[in-house]
Coordinates of C-alpha atoms in Angstrom, one line a residue:
M1 CA -41.2 31.8 -24.5
V2 CA -43.5 34.8 -23.6
R3 CA -45.4 32.5 -21.2
D4 CA -42.3 31.3 -19.6
L5 CA -40.9 34.9 -19.1
A6 CA -44.3 36.0 -17.5
T7 CA -44.3 32.9 -15.2
E8 CA -40.9 33.5 -14.1
F9 CA -41.5 37.2 -13.6
E10 CA -44.7 36.6 -11.5
A11 CA -42.7 34.3 -9.2
E12 CA -40.6 37.3 -8.4
R13 CA -43.3 40.1 -8.3
G14 CA -44.0 39.9 -4.5
R15 CA -40.4 40.4 -3.6
L16 CA -40.0 43.2 -6.2
L17 CA -43.0 45.0 -4.8
A18 CA -41.6 44.8 -1.4
V19 CA -38.1 46.2 -2.4
A20 CA -39.8 49.0 -4.5
Y21 CA -42.3 49.9 -1.7
R22 CA -39.5 50.1 0.9
M23 CA -37.4 52.4 -1.4
L24 CA -40.1 54.6 -2.6
G25 CA -42.8 54.8 0.2
S26 CA -45.6 54.8 -2.4
R27 CA -47.7 51.9 -3.4
S28 CA -48.5 53.4 -6.8
E29 CA -44.9 54.3 -7.6
A30 CA -43.8 50.7 -6.4
E31 CA -46.3 49.3 -8.8
D32 CA -45.0 51.4 -11.6
A33 CA -41.4 50.6 -11.0
V34 CA -42.3 46.7 -10.9
Q35 CA -44.0 47.2 -14.3
E36 CA -41.1 49.0 -15.8
T37 CA -38.9 46.1 -14.5
W38 CA -41.1 43.7 -16.4
L39 CA -40.9 45.7 -19.6
R40 CA -37.1 45.8 -19.3
Y41 CA -36.9 42.1 -18.5
A42 CA -39.2 41.1 -21.5
G43 CA -37.1 43.4 -23.8
A44 CA -33.7 42.2 -22.6
L45 CA -34.2 38.6 -22.1
A46 CA -36.9 37.6 -24.6
D47 CA -34.0 35.9 -26.7
P48 CA -33.3 32.4 -25.1
A49 CA -29.6 32.9 -25.6
A50 CA -29.7 36.2 -23.6
R51 CA -31.9 34.5 -20.8
A52 CA -29.4 31.6 -20.5
E53 CA -26.6 34.1 -19.5
V54 CA -28.5 35.1 -16.5
D55 CA -27.8 32.7 -13.7
H56 CA -29.8 34.3 -11.0
L57 CA -32.9 35.8 -12.3
G58 CA -33.9 37.3 -8.9
A59 CA -30.7 39.1 -8.6
W60 CA -31.0 40.5 -12.1
L61 CA -34.5 41.7 -11.4
T62 CA -33.7 43.2 -8.1
T63 CA -30.9 45.2 -9.6
T64 CA -33.1 46.4 -12.5
C65 CA -35.9 47.4 -10.2
A66 CA -33.4 49.1 -7.8
R67 CA -32.0 51.2 -10.7
I68 CA -35.5 52.3 -11.6
C69 CA -36.4 53.2 -8.0
L70 CA -33.1 55.2 -7.8
D71 CA -34.3 57.3 -10.7
V72 CA -37.7 57.8 -9.1
L73 CA -36.2 58.8 -5.8
R74 CA -34.0 61.5 -7.4
S75 CA -37.1 63.2 -8.9
A76 CA -39.4 62.5 -5.9
R77 CA -37.3 64.5 -3.6
V78 CA -38.1 67.6 -5.5
R79 CA -41.8 66.9 -5.4
R80 CA -42.0 66.1 -1.6
E81 CA -40.1 69.3 -0.8
A82 CA -43.1 71.1 -2.3
Y83 CA -45.7 68.8 -0.5
H84 CA -48.5 70.5 1.6
G85 CA -47.8 69.8 5.1
Q86 CA -46.3 66.6 6.5
W87 CA -45.6 63.7 4.2
L88 CA -46.2 60.1 5.2
P89 CA -46.0 57.0 3.0
E90 CA -49.1 55.3 1.5
P91 CA -49.9 52.7 4.1
V92 CA -49.8 49.0 3.3
V93 CA -52.8 47.7 5.3
A94 CA -53.5 43.9 5.9
P95 CA -56.2 42.2 8.1
L96 CA -54.9 40.9 11.5
D97 CA -55.8 37.3 10.6
Q98 CA -53.9 37.4 7.4
G99 CA -50.5 38.5 8.8
P100 CA -48.0 40.8 7.3
S101 CA -47.3 38.7 4.2
A102 CA -50.8 38.8 2.9
D103 CA -50.4 41.5 0.2
G104 CA -47.2 40.8 -1.4
Y105 CA -45.6 44.0 -0.1
A106 CA -44.7 42.7 3.2
P107 CA -41.4 41.0 4.3
D108 CA -40.0 38.0 2.5
P109 CA -37.8 35.6 4.6
A110 CA -34.8 37.9 4.2
E111 CA -36.7 40.8 5.7
R112 CA -38.3 38.9 8.5
A113 CA -34.9 38.2 9.8
V114 CA -34.2 41.8 10.7
R115 CA -34.9 43.6 14.0
T116 CA -38.6 44.3 14.7
D117 CA -37.8 48.0 14.8
L118 CA -36.8 47.9 11.1
V119 CA -40.5 47.5 10.0
G120 CA -43.5 49.7 9.9
M121 CA -44.3 53.4 8.9
A122 CA -41.7 54.7 11.3
L123 CA -38.9 53.2 9.1
Q124 CA -40.5 54.7 6.0
V125 CA -40.7 58.1 7.6
V126 CA -37.0 58.1 8.7
L127 CA -35.9 56.8 5.2
E128 CA -37.2 60.1 3.9
R129 CA -34.3 61.7 5.6
L130 CA -31.7 59.8 3.4
G131 CA -30.4 60.8 0.1
P132 CA -31.4 58.5 -2.9
E133 CA -28.2 56.6 -2.9
Q134 CA -28.1 56.1 0.9
R135 CA -31.7 54.8 0.8
V136 CA -31.0 52.3 -1.9
A137 CA -27.9 51.1 -0.2
F138 CA -29.6 50.6 3.1
V139 CA -32.8 49.0 1.9
L140 CA -31.0 46.6 -0.3
H141 CA -28.4 45.5 2.2
D142 CA -29.9 45.9 5.7
V143 CA -33.5 45.0 4.8
F144 CA -33.1 42.5 1.8
A145 CA -29.6 41.3 2.4
V146 CA -28.3 42.1 -1.1
P147 CA -24.4 41.9 -1.2
F148 CA -22.5 45.1 -1.5
S149 CA -21.0 44.1 -4.8
R150 CA -24.4 44.2 -6.4
I151 CA -25.4 47.4 -4.7
A152 CA -22.2 49.0 -6.1
D153 CA -23.3 48.0 -9.5
V154 CA -26.8 49.5 -9.0
L155 CA -25.3 52.8 -7.8
G156 CA -22.5 52.9 -10.3
T157 CA -19.9 53.2 -7.5
S158 CA -17.3 51.1 -5.7
E159 CA -18.0 48.4 -3.2
A160 CA -16.3 50.5 -0.4
A161 CA -18.5 53.6 -1.4
A162 CA -21.6 51.6 -1.2
R163 CA -20.7 50.2 2.3
Q164 CA -20.0 53.8 3.3
L165 CA -23.5 54.9 2.0
A166 CA -25.2 52.1 4.0
S167 CA -23.3 52.9 7.1
R168 CA -24.4 56.6 7.0
A169 CA -28.0 55.6 6.4
R170 CA -27.8 53.1 9.4
R171 CA -26.8 55.8 11.6
A172 CA -29.6 58.0 10.6
V173 CA -32.1 55.1 11.0
N174 CA -30.8 54.5 14.6
A175 CA -30.5 58.3 15.6
P176 CA -31.9 59.1 19.1
D177 CA -34.8 61.0 17.8
V178 CA -36.2 58.1 15.7
P179 CA -39.3 56.4 17.2
R180 CA -38.2 53.0 18.5
H181 CA -40.5 49.9 17.8
T182 CA -39.5 46.7 19.4
A183 CA -42.8 45.4 20.7
D184 CA -44.2 42.1 19.7
S185 CA -47.8 41.6 18.6
A186 CA -49.1 41.0 22.1
E187 CA -47.5 44.1 23.6
Q188 CA -48.6 46.2 20.7
R189 CA -52.3 45.0 21.2
R190 CA -52.1 45.7 24.9
V191 CA -50.6 49.2 24.6
L192 CA -52.7 50.3 21.7
A193 CA -55.9 49.1 23.4
A194 CA -54.9 51.0 26.6
F195 CA -54.1 54.0 24.6
V196 CA -57.5 54.2 22.9
A197 CA -59.3 53.6 26.2
A198 CA -57.3 56.4 27.9
A199 CA -58.0 58.8 25.0
E200 CA -61.6 57.8 25.2
S201 CA -61.8 58.6 28.8
G202 CA -60.6 62.1 28.3
E203 CA -58.2 61.9 31.2
L204 CA -54.9 63.5 30.4
A205 CA -53.1 61.9 33.3
E206 CA -54.1 58.4 32.0
L207 CA -53.0 59.1 28.4
V208 CA -49.7 60.6 29.6
K209 CA -48.8 57.3 31.4
L210 CA -48.8 55.5 28.0
L211 CA -46.4 58.0 26.1
A212 CA -42.7 57.9 25.8
P213 CA -41.0 61.1 26.8
D214 CA -39.9 61.9 23.3
V215 CA -43.1 60.6 21.6
V216 CA -43.9 62.1 18.1
L217 CA -47.1 62.5 16.2
L218 CA -47.2 63.1 12.4
G219 CA -50.3 63.5 10.2
D220 CA -50.5 63.6 6.5
S221 CA -53.7 65.1 4.9
G222 CA -52.3 66.4 1.8
G223 CA -54.0 69.7 2.5
H224 CA -57.4 68.0 2.2
F225 CA -58.2 68.3 5.9
P226 CA -56.9 70.3 8.8
A227 CA -53.7 68.8 10.2
A228 CA -50.5 69.8 12.0
R229 CA -48.0 71.2 9.6
H230 CA -45.2 70.1 11.8
P231 CA -44.5 67.1 13.9
V232 CA -46.1 67.3 17.4
V233 CA -43.4 66.2 19.8
G234 CA -43.4 65.6 23.6
V235 CA -45.7 63.9 26.0
D236 CA -47.9 66.9 26.9
K237 CA -48.3 68.1 23.5
V238 CA -49.0 64.8 21.9
A239 CA -51.5 63.9 24.7
R240 CA -53.5 67.1 24.4
F241 CA -53.5 66.9 20.6
T242 CA -54.7 63.3 20.8
L243 CA -57.5 64.2 23.3
G244 CA -58.6 66.9 21.0
L245 CA -58.9 64.5 18.1
F246 CA -60.9 62.0 20.2
G247 CA -63.1 64.7 21.6
R248 CA -64.0 65.8 18.0
A249 CA -64.6 62.2 17.1
G250 CA -66.8 61.7 20.1
R251 CA -69.1 64.3 18.8
Y252 CA -69.6 62.2 15.7
A253 CA -69.7 58.8 17.6
G254 CA -72.5 57.4 15.6
T255 CA -70.6 57.7 12.4
V256 CA -67.2 56.5 13.5
R257 CA -66.2 53.1 12.4
S258 CA -62.9 51.3 13.2
R259 CA -60.9 48.1 12.6
P260 CA -57.6 47.0 14.0
V261 CA -55.3 46.2 11.2
L262 CA -51.6 45.7 10.3
V263 CA -50.0 48.8 8.9
D264 CA -46.8 48.0 7.2
G265 CA -46.5 44.9 9.6
V266 CA -47.3 46.9 12.7
L267 CA -50.6 47.0 14.7
G268 CA -52.7 50.1 13.8
L269 CA -56.2 51.2 13.1
H270 CA -58.3 51.9 10.1
L271 CA -61.0 54.5 10.9
E272 CA -63.8 56.1 8.9
T273 CA -65.8 59.2 10.1
V274 CA -67.4 62.2 8.7
H275 CA -65.7 65.7 8.7
S276 CA -67.7 68.7 10.1
D277 CA -68.5 69.8 6.6
G278 CA -70.0 66.4 5.7
R279 CA -67.0 65.0 3.7
P280 CA -66.1 61.4 4.6
I281 CA -62.7 60.7 6.2
R282 CA -60.7 57.6 5.9
L283 CA -57.8 57.4 8.4
V284 CA -55.0 54.9 8.8
S285 CA -53.2 55.3 12.1
A286 CA -50.0 53.3 12.8
V287 CA -48.5 53.3 16.3
T288 CA -44.9 52.3 17.4
V289 CA -44.3 50.8 20.7
H290 CA -41.1 50.5 22.8
D291 CA -40.8 49.3 26.5
G292 CA -44.5 49.5 27.0
L293 CA -44.8 53.1 25.8
V294 CA -46.1 54.6 22.6
T295 CA -43.2 56.2 20.7
G296 CA -44.7 57.3 17.5
I297 CA -48.2 58.0 16.1
F298 CA -48.5 58.2 12.3
N299 CA -51.9 59.3 10.9
Q300 CA -52.5 59.0 7.2
L301 CA -55.8 60.8 6.0
N302 CA -54.9 62.0 2.6
P303 CA -57.7 60.7 0.4
E304 CA -55.3 60.1 -2.4
K305 CA -53.2 57.7 -0.4
V306 CA -56.1 55.5 1.0
T307 CA -58.1 55.0 -2.1
H308 CA -57.1 51.3 -2.1
L309 CA -58.6 50.4 1.2
P310 CA -61.9 48.4 1.4
P311 CA -64.9 50.2 3.1
L312 CA -65.6 49.4 6.6
G313 CA -68.9 47.8 7.5
P314 CA -71.5 48.1 10.2
E315 CA -69.8 45.5 12.2
D316 CA -66.6 47.7 12.5
T317 CA -67.8 49.7 15.5
W318 CA -66.1 52.2 17.6
P319 CA -64.4 51.7 19.9
P320 CA -62.5 49.0 18.1
R321 CA -63.0 45.4 18.9
W322 CA -59.7 43.9 19.8

């Protein structure tokens, strides 16, 4: 029976990881939540009679995992309020040729049905604005199409209250200051390639042409490297900040490696270079695009959040090969 339980659970693991990551924004916390879900599953349903009473295992596991994530979110808010500088989620990175479903965290069929602007790091960032209950309600319903009756059970509230929580979350996700991302893969590639070329040229005017008026740049170093402590907002500020970054990178051109990748399902870059003090830097940059313009740039360079990435090789040159 243990083997059957394990087989059943493994068939659901990918979806559970996707659910937990969307809720928590942390790869390690998502894995821990799924492992705890397995322990509760094995403990509660080891008896064949108990297992027979569960008609839809996927629903049972999703509900259990969501409750675990809710508890984690309630404690995580305190930790993130004390975080050094800006907080960004751990990036889920996949090779371009494997597509966004390559690592088990990416969208299942239910998630692929949602709008393209409900994917990527921009969504994870805005989800941080939500209270734990709002976040759970939104992710379960709007991203994974879980019915409100089940969400109410997870939250210990009424179905009407669960609907209201999701509605408030939806308004926050669609607020005017949230970076929009509606570009398909071809447009993402074209805009990101032009962005890199303009930044490489050092021409401020060329870079400005590619930025949305309300573009925002966020960087998470966890205090390990210099980074802006607050979001950089607006065309001129983001353009000048970007040129400064590329200018510093240019001084170490021989040590910069880069590879285009998918970051939470959106085109981005994986880069490696060396800090001026000799420390290696691994950076994952995700870019959101709307109407042919860059609306958001999200740079993750906290070493503790990129340890899972494979090292780049000598073929991963700078500038990146598209």
